[in-house]
GROMACS .gro file of C-alpha atoms in nm:
model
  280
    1UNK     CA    1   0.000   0.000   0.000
    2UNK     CA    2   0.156   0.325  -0.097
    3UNK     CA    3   0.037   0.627   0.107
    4UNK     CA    4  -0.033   0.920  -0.136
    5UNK     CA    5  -0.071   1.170   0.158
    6UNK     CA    6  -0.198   1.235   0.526
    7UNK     CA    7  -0.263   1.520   0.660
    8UNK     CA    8  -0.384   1.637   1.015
    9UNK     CA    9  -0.773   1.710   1.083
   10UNK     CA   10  -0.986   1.794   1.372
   11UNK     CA   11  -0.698   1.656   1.565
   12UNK     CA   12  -0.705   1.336   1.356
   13UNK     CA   13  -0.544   1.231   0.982
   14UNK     CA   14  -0.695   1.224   0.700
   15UNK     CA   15  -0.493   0.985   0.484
   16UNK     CA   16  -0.504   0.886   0.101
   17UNK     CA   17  -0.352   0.561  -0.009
   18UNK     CA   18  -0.334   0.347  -0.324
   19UNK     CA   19  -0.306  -0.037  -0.389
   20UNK     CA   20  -0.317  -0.283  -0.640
   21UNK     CA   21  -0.644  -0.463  -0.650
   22UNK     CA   22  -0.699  -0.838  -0.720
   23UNK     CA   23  -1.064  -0.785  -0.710
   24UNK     CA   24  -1.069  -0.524  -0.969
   25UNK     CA   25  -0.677  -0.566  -1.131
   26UNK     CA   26  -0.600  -0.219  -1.185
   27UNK     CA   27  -0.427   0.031  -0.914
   28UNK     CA   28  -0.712   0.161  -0.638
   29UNK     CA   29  -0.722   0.470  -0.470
   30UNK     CA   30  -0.935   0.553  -0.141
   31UNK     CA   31  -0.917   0.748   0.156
   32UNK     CA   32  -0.917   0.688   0.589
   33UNK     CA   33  -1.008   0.940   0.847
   34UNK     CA   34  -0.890   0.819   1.165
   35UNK     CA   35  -1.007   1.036   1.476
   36UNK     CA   36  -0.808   1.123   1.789
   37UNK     CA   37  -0.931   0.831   1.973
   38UNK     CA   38  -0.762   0.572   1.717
   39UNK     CA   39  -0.425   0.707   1.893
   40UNK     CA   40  -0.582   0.474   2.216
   41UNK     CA   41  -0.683   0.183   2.005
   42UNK     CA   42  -0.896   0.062   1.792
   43UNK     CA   43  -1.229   0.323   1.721
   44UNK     CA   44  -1.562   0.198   1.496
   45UNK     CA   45  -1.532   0.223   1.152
   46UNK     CA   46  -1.804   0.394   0.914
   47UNK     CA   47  -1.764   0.338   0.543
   48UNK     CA   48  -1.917   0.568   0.285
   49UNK     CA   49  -1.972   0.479  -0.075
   50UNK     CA   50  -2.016   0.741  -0.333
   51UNK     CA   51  -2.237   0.805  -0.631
   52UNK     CA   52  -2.176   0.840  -0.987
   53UNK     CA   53  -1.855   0.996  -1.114
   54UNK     CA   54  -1.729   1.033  -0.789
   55UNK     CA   55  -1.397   0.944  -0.673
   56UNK     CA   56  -1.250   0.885  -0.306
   57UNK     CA   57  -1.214   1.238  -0.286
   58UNK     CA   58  -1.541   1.386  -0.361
   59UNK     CA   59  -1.700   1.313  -0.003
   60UNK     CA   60  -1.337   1.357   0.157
   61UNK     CA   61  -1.326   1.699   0.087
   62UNK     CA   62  -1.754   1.770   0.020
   63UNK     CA   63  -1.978   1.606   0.299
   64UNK     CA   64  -1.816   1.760   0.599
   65UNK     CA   65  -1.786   1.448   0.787
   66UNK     CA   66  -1.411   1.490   0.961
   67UNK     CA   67  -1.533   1.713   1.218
   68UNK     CA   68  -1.829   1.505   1.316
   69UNK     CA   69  -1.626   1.209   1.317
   70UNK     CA   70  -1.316   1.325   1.554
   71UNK     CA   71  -1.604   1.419   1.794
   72UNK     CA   72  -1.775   1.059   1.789
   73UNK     CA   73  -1.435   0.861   1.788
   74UNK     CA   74  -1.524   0.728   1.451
   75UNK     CA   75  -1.354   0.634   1.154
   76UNK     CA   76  -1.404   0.711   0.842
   77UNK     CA   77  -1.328   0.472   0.472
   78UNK     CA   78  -1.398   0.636   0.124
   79UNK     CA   79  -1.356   0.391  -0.102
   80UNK     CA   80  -1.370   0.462  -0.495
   81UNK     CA   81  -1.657   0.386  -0.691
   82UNK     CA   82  -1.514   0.213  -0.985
   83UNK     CA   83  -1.155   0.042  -1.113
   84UNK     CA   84  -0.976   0.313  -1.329
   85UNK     CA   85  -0.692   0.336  -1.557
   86UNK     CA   86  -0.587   0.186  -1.917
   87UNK     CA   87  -0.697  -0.134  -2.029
   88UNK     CA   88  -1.030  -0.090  -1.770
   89UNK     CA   89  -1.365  -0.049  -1.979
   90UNK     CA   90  -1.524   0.278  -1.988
   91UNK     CA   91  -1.865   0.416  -2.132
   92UNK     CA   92  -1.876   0.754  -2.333
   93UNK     CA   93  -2.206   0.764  -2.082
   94UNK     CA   94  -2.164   0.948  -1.725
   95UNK     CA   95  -2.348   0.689  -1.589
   96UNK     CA   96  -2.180   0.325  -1.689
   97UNK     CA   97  -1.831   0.252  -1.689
   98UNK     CA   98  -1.559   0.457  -1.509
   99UNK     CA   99  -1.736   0.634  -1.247
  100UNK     CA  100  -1.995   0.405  -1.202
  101UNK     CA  101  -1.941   0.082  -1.054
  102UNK     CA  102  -2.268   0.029  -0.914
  103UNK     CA  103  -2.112  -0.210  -0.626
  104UNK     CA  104  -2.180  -0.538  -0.844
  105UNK     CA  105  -1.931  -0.802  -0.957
  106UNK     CA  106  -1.944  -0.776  -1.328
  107UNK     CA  107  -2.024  -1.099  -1.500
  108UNK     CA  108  -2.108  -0.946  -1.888
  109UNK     CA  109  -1.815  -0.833  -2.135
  110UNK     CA  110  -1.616  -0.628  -2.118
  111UNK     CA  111  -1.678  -0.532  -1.770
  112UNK     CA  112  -1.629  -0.850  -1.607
  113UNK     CA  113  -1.243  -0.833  -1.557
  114UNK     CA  114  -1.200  -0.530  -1.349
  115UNK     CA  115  -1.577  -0.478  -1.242
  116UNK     CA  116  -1.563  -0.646  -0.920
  117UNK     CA  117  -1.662  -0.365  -0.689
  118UNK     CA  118  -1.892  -0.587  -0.485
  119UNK     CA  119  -1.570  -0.807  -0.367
  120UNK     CA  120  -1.363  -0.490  -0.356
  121UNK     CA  121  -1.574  -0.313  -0.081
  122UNK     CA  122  -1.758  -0.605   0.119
  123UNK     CA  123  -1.363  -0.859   0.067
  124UNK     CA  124  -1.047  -0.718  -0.006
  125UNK     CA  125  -1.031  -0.368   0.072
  126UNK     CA  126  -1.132  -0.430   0.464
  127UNK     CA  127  -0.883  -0.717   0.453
  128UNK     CA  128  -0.652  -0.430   0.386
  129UNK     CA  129  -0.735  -0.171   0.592
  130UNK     CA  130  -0.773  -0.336   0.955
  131UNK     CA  131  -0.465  -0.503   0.881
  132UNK     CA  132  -0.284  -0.135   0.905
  133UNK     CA  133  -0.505   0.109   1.070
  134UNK     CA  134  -0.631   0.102   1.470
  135UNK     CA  135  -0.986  -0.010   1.378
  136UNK     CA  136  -1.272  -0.242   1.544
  137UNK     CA  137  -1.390  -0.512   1.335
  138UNK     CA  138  -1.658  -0.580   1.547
  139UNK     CA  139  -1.833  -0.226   1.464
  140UNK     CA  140  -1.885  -0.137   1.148
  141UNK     CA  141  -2.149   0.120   0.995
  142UNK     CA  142  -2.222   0.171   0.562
  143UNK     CA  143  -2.347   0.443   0.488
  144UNK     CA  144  -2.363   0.623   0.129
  145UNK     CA  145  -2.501   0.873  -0.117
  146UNK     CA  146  -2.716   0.803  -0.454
  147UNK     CA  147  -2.524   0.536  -0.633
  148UNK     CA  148  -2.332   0.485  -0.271
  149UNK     CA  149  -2.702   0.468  -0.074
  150UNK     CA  150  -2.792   0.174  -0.316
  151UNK     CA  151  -2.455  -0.018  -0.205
  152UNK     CA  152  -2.450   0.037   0.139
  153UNK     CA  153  -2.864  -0.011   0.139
  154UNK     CA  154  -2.757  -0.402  -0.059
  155UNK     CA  155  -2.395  -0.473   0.126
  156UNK     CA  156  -2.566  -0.425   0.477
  157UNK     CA  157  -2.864  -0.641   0.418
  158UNK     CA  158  -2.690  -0.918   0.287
  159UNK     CA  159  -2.419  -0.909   0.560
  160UNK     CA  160  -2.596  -0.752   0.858
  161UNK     CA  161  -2.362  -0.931   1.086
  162UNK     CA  162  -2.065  -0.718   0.920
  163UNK     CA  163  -2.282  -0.407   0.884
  164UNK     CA  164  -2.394  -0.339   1.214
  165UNK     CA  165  -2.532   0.005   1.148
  166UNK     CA  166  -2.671   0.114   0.778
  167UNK     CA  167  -2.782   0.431   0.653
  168UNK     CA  168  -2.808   0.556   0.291
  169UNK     CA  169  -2.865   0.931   0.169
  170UNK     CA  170  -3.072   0.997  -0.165
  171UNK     CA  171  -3.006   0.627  -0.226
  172UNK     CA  172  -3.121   0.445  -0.550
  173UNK     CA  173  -3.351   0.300  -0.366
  174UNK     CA  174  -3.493   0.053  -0.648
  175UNK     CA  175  -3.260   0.031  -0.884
  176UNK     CA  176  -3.427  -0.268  -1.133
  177UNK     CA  177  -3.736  -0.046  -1.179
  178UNK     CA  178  -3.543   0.277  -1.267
  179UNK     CA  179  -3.340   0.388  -1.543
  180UNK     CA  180  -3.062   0.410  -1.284
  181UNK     CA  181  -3.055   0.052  -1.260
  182UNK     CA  182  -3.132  -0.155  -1.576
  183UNK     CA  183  -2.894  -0.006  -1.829
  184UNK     CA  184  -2.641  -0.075  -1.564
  185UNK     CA  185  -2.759  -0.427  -1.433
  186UNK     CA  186  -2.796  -0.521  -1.806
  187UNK     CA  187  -2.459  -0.392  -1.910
  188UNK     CA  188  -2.254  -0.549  -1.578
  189UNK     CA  189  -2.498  -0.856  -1.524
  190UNK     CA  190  -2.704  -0.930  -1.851
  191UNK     CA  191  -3.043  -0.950  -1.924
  192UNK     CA  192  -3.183  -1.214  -1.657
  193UNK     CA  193  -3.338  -0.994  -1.400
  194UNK     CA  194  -3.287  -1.277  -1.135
  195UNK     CA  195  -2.951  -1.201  -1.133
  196UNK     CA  196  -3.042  -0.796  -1.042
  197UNK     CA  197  -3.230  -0.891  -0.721
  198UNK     CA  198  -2.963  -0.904  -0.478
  199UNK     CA  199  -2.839  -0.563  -0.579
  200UNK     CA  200  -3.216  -0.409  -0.545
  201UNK     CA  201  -3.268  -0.288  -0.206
  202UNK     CA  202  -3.622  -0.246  -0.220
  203UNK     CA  203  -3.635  -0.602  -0.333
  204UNK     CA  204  -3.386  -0.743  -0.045
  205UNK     CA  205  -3.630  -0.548   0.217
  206UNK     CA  206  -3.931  -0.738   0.098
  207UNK     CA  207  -3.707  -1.051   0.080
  208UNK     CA  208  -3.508  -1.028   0.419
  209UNK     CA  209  -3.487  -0.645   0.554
  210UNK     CA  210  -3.233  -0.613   0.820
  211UNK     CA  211  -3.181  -0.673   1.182
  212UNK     CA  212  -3.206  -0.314   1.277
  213UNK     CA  213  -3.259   0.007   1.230
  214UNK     CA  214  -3.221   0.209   0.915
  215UNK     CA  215  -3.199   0.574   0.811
  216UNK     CA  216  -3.228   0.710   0.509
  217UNK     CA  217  -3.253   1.100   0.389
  218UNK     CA  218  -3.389   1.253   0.075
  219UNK     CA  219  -3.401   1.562  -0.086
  220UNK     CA  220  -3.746   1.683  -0.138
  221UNK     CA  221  -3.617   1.910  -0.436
  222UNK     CA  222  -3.404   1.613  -0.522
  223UNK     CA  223  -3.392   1.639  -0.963
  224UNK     CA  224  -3.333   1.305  -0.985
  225UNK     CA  225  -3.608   1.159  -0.746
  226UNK     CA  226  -3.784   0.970  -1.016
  227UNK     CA  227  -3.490   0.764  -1.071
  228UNK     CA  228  -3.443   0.732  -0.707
  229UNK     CA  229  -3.773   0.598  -0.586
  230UNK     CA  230  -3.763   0.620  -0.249
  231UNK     CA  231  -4.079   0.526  -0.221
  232UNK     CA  232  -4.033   0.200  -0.313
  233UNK     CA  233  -3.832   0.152  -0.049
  234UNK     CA  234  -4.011   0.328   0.232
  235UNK     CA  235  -4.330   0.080   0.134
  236UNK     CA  236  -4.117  -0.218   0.142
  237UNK     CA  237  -4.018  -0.133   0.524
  238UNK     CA  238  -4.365  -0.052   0.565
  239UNK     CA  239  -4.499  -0.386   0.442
  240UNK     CA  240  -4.274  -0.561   0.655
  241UNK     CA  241  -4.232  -0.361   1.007
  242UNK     CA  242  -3.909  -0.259   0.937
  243UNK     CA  243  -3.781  -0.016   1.154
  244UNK     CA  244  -3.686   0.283   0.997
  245UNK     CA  245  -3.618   0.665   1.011
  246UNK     CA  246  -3.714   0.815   0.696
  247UNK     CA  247  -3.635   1.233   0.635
  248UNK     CA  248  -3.799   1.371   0.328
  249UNK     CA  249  -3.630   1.761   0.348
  250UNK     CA  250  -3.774   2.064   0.179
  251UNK     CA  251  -3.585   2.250  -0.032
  252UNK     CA  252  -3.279   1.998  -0.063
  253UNK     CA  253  -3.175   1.862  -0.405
  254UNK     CA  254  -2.914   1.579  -0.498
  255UNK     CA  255  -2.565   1.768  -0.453
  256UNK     CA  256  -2.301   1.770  -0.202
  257UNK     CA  257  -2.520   2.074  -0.030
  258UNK     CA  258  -2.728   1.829   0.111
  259UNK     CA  259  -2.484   1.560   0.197
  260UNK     CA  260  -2.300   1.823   0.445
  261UNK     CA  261  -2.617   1.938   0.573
  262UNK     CA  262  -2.683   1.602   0.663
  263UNK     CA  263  -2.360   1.453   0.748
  264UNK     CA  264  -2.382   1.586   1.105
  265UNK     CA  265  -2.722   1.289   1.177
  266UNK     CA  266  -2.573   1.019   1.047
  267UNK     CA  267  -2.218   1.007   1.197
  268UNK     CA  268  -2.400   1.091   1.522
  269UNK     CA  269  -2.644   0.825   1.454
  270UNK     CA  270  -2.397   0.549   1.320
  271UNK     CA  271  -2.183   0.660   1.679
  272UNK     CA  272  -2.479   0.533   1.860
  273UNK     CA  273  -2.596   0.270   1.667
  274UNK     CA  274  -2.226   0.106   1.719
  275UNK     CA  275  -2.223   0.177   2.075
  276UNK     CA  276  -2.490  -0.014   2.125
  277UNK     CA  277  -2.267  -0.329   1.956
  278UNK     CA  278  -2.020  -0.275   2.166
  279UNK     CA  279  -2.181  -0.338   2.522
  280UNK     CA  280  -2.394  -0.628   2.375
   0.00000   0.00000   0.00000
């Protein structure tokens, strides 16, 4: 692992690091927060996936969530949201290729020898980073935004006993219903829809929910809510008693305005959440 920098924040570091990826076989970049408290041992870990044509970088220096973090004695991982580089597939489309990994192992050409961001964020990448940074494995939080809510949303459900805490913000909330969804599931994973149900989190609540709480925020003024269907979701949990804290907010749309305004709830709320692991 080759550390690209660190730098000090709210009395913690805020590192960026690169490796080479089996998962994906190209070079990946992401990015750790670790708090003051990680000086005393190992602190609770939150990850955060991002959305489409983000990078590691756009939440580590957008959303705000250092600050909050330092104060709850949580850590932070900002993984990338697609393999990169020459000789990886790309799209001349914003939304498939480069930029837009969707959190699914790739089984279609040509995406299906780096695509692998499914294995990269649930496998290898932890693997990595509590083998070198002061951080519990017993208490971990997901948490993302847009194409990030619909991972974290699908990687907590089907691991809940990894994902101890999940929260998602302007997720795509059923993704194999919406344009945001089946161009990409068709491209990665081909045309049987079977195959899109476990990366559907509207689906996996009315299949198997999760052992817990969940919270999930959305934009009222959100452009893109009729690819985002939260309220596919919301009626899932509904159907099926899930517990669940859901914030429709006036006058918020899909940008990084929203995600910092927001930031401050769910690293508080993850905190707690993960607290709660820890005495059980």
């Amino acid at each position: 692992m080759e550390t690209l920098s660190e730098t000090g924040a709210f009395g913690g570091v805020q590192g960026v690091y690169r490796h080479a990826s089996d998962a994906c076989g190209c070079d990946m970049t992401f990015a750790v927060y670790l708090p003051p408290a990680a000086r005393a041992g190992p602190v609770p870990v939150l990850w955060y996936l991002s959305g489409l044509t983000c990078t590691h970088e756009n939440a580590m220096t957008k959303a705000g969530a250092q600050g909050w973090a330092a104060e709850a004695g949580i850590a932070l991982i900002f993984p990338d949201t697609s393999p990169r580089g020459e000789g990886v597939a790309n799209d001349e489309a914003y939304d498939l290729g480069q930029g837009a990994g969707f959190y699914v192992n790739a089984t279609e050409a040509p995406w299906a020898p780096h695509f692998r961001m499914w294995d990269y964020v649930v496998t290898e990448l932890p693997e990595l980073v509590f083998d070198r940074f002061p951080l519990d494995r017993a208490r971990q939080g997901i948490t993302g935004h847009s194409m990030g809510g619909h991972g974290a949303l699908t990687i907590a459900m089907t691991h809940p006993q990894t994902y101890r805490s999940v929260s998602a913000i302007s997720p795509i909330a059923h993704p194999a219903a919406s344009d945001w969804g089946r161009k990409q599931f068709t491209a990665y994973l081909g045309p049987d829809e079977s195959t899109w149900a476990p990366h559907d989190a509207t689906l996996l609540m009315r299949d198997r929910g999760y052992p817990g709480p969940v919270l999930i925020d959305q934009g009222a003024a959100d452009q893109f809510l009729h690819l985002l269907t939260p309220q596919a979701l919301i009626e899932a949990a509904a159907d099926r008693g899930q517990p669940c804290e859901f914030r429709m907010l006036a006058g918020y749309d899909h940008s990084y305005f929203y995600v910092s305004s927001v930031m401050e709830h769910h690293v508080r709320w993850h905190s707690a959440q993960l607290a709660l692991v820890a005495v059980a």
